[in-house]
Coordinates of C-alpha atoms and ligand atoms in Angstrom, one line a residue:
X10 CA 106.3 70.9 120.6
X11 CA 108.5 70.3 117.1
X12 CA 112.2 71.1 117.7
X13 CA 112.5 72.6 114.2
X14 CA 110.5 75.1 113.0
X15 CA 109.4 77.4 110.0
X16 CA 109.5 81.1 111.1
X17 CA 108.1 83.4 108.7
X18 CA 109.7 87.0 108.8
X19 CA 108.2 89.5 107.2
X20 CA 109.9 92.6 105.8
X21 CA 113.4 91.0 106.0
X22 CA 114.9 93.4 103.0
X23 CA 114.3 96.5 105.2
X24 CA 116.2 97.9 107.9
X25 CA 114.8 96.6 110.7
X26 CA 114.0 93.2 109.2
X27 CA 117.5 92.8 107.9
X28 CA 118.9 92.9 111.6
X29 CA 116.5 90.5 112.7
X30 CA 117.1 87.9 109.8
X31 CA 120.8 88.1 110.7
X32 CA 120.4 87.0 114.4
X33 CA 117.5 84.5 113.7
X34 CA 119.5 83.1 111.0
X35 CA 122.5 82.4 112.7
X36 CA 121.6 82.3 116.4
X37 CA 119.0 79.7 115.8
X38 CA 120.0 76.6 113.9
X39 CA 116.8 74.2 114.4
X40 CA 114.7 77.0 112.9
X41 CA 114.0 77.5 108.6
X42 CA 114.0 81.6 107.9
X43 CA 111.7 82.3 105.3
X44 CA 112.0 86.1 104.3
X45 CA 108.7 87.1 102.4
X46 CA 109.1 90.8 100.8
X47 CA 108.2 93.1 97.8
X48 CA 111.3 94.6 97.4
X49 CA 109.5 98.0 97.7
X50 CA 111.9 101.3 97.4
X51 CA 112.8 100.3 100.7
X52 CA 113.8 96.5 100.5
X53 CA 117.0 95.9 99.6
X54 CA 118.5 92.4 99.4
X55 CA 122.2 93.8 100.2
X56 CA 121.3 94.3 103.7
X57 CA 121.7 90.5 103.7
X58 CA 124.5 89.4 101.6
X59 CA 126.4 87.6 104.1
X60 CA 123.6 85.2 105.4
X61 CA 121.9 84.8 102.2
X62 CA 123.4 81.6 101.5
X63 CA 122.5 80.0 104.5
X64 CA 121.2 76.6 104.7
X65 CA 118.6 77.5 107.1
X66 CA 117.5 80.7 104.9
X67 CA 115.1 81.5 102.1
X68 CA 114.0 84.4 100.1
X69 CA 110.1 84.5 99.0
X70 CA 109.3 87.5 96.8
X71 CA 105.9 88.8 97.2
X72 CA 103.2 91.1 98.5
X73 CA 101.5 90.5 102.0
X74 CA 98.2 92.3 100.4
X75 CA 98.5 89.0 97.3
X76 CA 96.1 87.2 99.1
X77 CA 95.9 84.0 96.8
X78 CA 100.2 84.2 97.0
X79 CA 100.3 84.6 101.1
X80 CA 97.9 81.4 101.4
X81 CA 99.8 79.7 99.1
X82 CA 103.1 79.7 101.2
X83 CA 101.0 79.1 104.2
X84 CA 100.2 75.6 102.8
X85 CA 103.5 75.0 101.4
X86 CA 105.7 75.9 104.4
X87 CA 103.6 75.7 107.5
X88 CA 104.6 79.0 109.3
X89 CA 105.0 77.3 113.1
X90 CA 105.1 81.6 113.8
X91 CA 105.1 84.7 111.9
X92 CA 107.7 87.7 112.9
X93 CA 105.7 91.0 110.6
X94 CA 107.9 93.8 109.7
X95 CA 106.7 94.3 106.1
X96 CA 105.3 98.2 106.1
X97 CA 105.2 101.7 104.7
X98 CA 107.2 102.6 107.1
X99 CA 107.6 107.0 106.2
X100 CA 105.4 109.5 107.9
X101 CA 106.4 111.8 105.0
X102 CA 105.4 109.5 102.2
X103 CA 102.2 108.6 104.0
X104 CA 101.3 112.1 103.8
X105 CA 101.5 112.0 100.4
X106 CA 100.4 108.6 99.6
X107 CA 98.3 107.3 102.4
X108 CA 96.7 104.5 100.7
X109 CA 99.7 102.8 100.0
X110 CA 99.9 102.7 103.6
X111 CA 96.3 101.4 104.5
X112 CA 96.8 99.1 101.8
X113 CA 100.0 97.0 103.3
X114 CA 100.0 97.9 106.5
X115 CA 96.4 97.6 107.5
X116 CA 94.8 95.0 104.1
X117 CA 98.2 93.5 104.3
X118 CA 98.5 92.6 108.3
X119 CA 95.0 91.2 107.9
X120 CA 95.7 89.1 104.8
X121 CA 98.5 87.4 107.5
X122 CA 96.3 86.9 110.6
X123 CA 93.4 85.3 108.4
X124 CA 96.5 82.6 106.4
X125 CA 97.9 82.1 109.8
X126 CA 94.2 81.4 111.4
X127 CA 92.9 79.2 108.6
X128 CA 96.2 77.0 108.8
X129 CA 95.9 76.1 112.3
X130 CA 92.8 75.8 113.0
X131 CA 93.0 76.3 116.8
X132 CA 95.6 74.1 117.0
X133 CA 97.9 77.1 118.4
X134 CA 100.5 74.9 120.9
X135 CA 103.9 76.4 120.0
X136 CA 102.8 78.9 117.4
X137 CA 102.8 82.5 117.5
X138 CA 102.0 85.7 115.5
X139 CA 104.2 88.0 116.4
X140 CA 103.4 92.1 115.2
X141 CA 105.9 94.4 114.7
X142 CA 104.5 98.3 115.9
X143 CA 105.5 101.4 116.3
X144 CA 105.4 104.1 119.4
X145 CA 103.3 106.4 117.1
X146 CA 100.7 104.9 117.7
X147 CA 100.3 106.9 120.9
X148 CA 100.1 109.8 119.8
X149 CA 102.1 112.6 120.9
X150 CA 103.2 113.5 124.3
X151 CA 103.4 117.3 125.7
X152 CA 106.5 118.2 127.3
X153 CA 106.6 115.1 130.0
X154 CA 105.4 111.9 130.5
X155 CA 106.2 108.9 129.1
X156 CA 104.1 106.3 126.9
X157 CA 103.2 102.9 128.9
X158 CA 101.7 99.9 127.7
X159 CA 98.6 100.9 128.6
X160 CA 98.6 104.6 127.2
X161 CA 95.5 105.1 124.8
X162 CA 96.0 104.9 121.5
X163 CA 95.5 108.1 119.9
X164 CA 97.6 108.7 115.9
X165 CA 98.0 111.5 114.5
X166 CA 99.3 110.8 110.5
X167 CA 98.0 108.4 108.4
X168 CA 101.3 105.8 109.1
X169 CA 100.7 105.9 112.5
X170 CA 97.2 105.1 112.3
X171 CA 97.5 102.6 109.6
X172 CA 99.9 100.9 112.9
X173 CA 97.1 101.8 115.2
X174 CA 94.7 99.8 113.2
X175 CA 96.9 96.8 112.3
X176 CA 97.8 96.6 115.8
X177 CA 93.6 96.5 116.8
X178 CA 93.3 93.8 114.1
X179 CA 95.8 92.0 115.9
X180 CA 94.1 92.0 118.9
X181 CA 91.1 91.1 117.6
X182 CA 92.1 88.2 116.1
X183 CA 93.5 87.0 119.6
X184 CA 90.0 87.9 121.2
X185 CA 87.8 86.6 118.4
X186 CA 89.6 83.2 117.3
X187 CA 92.4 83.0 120.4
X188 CA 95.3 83.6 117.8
X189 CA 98.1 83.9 120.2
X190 CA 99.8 87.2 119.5
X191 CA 102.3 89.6 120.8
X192 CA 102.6 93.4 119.7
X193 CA 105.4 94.9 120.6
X194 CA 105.7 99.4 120.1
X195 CA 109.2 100.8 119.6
X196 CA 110.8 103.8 119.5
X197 CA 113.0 105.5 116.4
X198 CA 115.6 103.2 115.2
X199 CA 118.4 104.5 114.0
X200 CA 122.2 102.1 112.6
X201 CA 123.6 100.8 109.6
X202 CA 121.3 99.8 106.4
X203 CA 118.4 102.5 107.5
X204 CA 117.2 103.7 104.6
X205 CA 118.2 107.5 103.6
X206 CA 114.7 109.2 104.2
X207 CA 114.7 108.6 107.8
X208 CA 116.5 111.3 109.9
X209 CA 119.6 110.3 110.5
X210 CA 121.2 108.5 107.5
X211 CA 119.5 111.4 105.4
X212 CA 121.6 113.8 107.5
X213 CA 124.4 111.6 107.5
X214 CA 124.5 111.6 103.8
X215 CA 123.8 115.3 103.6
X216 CA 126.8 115.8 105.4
X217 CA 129.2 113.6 103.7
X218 CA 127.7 115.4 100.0
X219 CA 127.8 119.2 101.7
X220 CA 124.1 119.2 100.8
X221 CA 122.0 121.6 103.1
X222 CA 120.1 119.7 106.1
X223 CA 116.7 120.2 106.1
X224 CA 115.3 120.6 109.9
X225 CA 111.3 120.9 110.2
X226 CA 109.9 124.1 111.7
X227 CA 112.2 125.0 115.0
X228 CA 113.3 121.7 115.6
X229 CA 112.2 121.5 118.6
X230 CA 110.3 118.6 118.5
X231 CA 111.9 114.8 120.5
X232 CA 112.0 111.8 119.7
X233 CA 113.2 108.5 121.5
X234 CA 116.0 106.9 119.7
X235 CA 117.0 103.2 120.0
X236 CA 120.4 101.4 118.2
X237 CA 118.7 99.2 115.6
X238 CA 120.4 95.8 116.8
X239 CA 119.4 96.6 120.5
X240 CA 115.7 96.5 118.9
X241 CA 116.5 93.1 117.1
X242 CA 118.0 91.7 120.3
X243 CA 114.4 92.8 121.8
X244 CA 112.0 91.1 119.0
X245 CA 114.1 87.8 119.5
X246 CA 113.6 87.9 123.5
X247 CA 109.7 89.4 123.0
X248 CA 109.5 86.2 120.4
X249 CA 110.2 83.6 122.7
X250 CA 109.8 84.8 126.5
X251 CA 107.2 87.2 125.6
X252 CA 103.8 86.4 127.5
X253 CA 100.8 85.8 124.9
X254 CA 98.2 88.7 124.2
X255 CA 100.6 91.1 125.6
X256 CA 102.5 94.5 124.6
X257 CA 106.0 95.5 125.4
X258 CA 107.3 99.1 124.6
X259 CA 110.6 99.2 123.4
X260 CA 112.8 102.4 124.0
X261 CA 116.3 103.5 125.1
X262 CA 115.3 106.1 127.7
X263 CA 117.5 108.2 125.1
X264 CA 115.3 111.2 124.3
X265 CA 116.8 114.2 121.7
X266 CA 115.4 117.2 120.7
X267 CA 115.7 116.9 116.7
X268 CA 117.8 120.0 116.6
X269 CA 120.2 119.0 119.2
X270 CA 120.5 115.4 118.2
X271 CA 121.3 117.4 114.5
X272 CA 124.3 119.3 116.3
X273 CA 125.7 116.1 118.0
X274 CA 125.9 114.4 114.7
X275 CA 127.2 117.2 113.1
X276 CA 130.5 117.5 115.5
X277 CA 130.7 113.4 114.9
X278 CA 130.8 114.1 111.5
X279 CA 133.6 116.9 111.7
X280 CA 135.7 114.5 113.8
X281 CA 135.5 111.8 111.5
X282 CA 135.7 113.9 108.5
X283 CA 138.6 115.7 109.8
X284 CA 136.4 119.2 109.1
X285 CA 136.9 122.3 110.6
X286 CA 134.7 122.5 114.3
X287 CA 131.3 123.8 113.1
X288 CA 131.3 123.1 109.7
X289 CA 128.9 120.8 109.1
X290 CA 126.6 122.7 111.2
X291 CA 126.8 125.6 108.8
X292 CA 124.5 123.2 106.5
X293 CA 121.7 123.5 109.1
X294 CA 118.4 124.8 106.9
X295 CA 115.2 125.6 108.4
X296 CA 111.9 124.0 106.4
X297 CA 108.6 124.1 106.5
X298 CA 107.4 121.9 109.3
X299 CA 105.9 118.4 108.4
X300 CA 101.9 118.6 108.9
X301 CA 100.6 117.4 111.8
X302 CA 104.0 117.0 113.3
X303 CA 104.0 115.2 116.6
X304 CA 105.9 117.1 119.4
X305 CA 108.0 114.8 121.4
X306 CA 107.5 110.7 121.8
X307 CA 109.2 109.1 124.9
X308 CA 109.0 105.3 125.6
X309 CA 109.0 103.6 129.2
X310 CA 110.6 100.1 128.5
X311 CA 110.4 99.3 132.4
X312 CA 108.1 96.1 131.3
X313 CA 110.1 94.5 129.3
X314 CA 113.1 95.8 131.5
X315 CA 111.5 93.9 134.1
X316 CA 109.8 91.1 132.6
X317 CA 112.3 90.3 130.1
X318 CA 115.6 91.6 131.2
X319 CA 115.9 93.5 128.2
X320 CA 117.9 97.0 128.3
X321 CA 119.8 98.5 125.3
X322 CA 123.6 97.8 124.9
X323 CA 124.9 101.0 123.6
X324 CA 125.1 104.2 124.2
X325 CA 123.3 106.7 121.9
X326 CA 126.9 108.8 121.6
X327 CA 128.2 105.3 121.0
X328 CA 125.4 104.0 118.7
X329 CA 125.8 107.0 116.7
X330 CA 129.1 106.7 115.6
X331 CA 128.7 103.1 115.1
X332 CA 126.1 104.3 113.0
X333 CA 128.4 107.4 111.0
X334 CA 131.1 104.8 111.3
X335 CA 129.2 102.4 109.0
X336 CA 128.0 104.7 106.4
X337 CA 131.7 106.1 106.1
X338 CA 133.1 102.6 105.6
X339 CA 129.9 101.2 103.1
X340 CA 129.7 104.3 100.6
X341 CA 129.1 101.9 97.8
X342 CA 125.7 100.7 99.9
X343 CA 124.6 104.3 100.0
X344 CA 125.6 105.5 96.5
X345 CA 123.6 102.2 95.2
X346 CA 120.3 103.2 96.9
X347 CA 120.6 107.3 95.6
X348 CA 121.6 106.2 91.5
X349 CA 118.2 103.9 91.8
X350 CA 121.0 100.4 91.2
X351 CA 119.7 98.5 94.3
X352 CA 116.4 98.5 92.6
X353 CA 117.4 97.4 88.9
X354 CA 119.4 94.6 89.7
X355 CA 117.1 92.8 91.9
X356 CA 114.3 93.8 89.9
X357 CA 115.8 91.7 87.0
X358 CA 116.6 88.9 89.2
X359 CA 113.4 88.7 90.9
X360 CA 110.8 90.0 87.9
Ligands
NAD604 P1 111.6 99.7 106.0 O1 110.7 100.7 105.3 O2 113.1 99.9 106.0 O3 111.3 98.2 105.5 C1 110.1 97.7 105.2 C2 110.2 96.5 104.4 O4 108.9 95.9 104.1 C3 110.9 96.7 103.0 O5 111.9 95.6 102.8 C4 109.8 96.5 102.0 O6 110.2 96.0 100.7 C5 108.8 95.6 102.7 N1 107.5 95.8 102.3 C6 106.8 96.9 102.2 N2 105.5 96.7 101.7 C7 105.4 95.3 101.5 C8 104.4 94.5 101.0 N3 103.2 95.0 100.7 N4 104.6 93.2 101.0 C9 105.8 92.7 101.4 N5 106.9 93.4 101.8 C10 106.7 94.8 101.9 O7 111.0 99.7 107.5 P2 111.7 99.5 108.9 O8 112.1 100.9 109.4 O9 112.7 98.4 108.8 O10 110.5 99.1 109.8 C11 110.1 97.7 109.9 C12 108.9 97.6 110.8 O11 109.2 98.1 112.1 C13 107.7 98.4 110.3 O12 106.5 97.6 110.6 C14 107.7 99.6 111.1 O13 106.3 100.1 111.3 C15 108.2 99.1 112.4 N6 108.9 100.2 113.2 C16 109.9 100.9 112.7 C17 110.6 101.9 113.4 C18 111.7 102.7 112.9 O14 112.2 103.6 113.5 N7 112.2 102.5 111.6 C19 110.3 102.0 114.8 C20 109.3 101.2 115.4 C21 108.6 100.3 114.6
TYD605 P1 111.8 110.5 110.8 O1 113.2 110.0 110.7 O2 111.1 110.7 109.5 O3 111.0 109.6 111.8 P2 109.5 109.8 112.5 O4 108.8 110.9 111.7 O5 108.9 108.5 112.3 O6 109.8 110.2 113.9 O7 111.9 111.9 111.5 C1 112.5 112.1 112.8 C2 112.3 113.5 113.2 O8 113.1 114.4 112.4 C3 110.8 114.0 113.1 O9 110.5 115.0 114.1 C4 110.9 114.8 111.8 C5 112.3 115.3 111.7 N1 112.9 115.4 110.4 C6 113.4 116.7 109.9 O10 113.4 117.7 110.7 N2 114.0 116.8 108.7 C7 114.0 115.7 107.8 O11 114.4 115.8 106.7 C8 113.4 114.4 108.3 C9 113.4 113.2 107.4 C10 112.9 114.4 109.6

């Protein structure tokens, strides 16, 4: 097996994908990080500022559904194993646009598979497609339980079952042509760089502005948070010690009700902001629920607990204000993405 190799990540601008360029890039010195993304609305080359001069590190802008451009780079760089973040990644926005998300995340994923299958050829020793996925592809749970590996798949919105079908495409190719894969299915990430649509930055934002908070229906509904660079410290681990054709669930055993995950960050947020006690509660605002909203999702990470010895490092109280913490002290990150700047000046660079 070569010593040095070329490891595509996909979706490296994005929240997630940023994390995981940042530990690939400097953790692992025999490997070349190529970071192939659109720069969508949610790609954002400032997530990576400080390793984007690395010697070991290079930007490829493009589209995982280009299928001429994706074989192209295939040939010229030889991808010895494929790490795929690039997605659609809101539930809200695939609401209203779910062909966008068939198109990357389903088209897209395929377009991958086929370049990495027609490049080797069955010649598979030391290479590895590696897919990125998403709890939601479960379904929701009732009021207990917990998702396991081997929970049926069952989505409910059209991002979690454009997931759903990438993830079967996946497996198919390791039945069909004995691509050796592994899928892994986390749980909401949450930490710095997440992009302000998503829960918690939106909120955190919110607060900081004294705009009202916008909670779905009752609130009552749970989801399973995870610190983002606990979830980057997994997909390295999963990468390399992960068995082939297998799935590991990642999740922090850290479930919240939304509303009273709202009020925890909300009394963070006084603190920090030195505000009176209850404040930033007061900007709590009831909304029409999301359609189809799933009730509660809850992850059991004993596999890779057990297999892989992964658990997460922080606490969620700690992760949180980690999190607040880091949009306090990078305001000029968050103003850039809500004036639209992000987007112009990389557009111009990259056109
Ligand atoms: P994100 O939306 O922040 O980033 C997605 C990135 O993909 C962006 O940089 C975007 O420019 C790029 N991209 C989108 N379409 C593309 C295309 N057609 N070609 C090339 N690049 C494209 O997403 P994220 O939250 O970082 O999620 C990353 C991955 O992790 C996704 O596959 C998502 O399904 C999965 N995931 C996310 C969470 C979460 O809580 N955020 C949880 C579990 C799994
Ligand atoms: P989100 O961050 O969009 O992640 P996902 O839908 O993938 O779980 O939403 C997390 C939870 O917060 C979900 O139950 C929907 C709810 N939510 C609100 O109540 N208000 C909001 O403005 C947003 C964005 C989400």
């Amino acid at each position: 097996m070569k010593n040095n190799k070329n490891i595509l990540i996909t979706g490296g601008a994005g929240f997630i994908g940023s994390h995981v360029i940042r530990l690939m890039v400097t953790k692992y010195s025999n490997y070349h990080i190529y970071n192939l993304d659109a720069l969508t609305y949610a790609g954002n080359l400032e997530n990576l500022r400080d390793v984007e001069n690395a010697s070991n590190y290079t930007f490829l802008h493009g589209d995982i559904t280009d299928e001429a451009f994706i074989n192209g780079i295939f040939s010229e760089y030889q991808f010895d194993g494929v790490i795929h973040l690039a997605a659609e990644s809101h539930v809200d926005r695939s609401i209203t646009d779910p062909l966008a998300f068939a198109k990357t995340n389903i088209l897209g994923t395929m377009i991958l598979l086929n370049a990495f299958k027609d490049l080797w050829q069955n010649n598979w020793e030391g290479k590895r497609f590696y897919h990125v996925s998403t709890d939601e592809v479960y379904g929701s749970l009732g009021e207990t339980g917990l998702f396991t590996e081997s929970t049926s798949y069952d989505p409910n919105s059209p991002y979690s079952a454009s997931k759903a079908s990438s993830d079967h495409f996946v497996r198919a190719y390791g039945e069909t042509y004995g691509l050796p894969y592994v899928i892994s299915n986390c749980s909401n990430n949450y930490g710095p760089n997440q992009f302000p649509e998503k829960l918690i930055p939106l909120f955190i934002n919110n607060i900081i502005t004294k705009k009202a908070l916008p909670v779905y229906g009752d609130g009552n509904y749970t989801r399973d948070w995870l610190y983002v660079i606990d979830h980057a410290i997994a997909i390295d681990l999963v990468f390399h010690k992960g068995a082939n054709h297998e799935t590991y669930n990642i999740g922090g055993f850290n479930e919240w009700k939304n509303i009273d995950l709202i009020k925890l960050l909300c009394q963070q947020m006084d603190e920090k902001l030195v505000r009176a006690v209850g404040e930033s509660e007061k900007l709590i605002t009831y909304v029409k629920d999301r359609p189809g909203h799933d009730l509660r999702y809850a992850i059991d990470s004993s596999k890779i607990n057990k297999e892989l010895g992964w658990s997460p490092s922080v606490t969620f109280e700690e992760g949180l204000s980690k999190t607040i913490d880091w949009f306090l002290e990078n305001k000029e990150w968050m103003d850039s993405i809500t004036s639209g700047a992000y987007q112009d000046y990389y557009r111009q660079l990259y056109k």
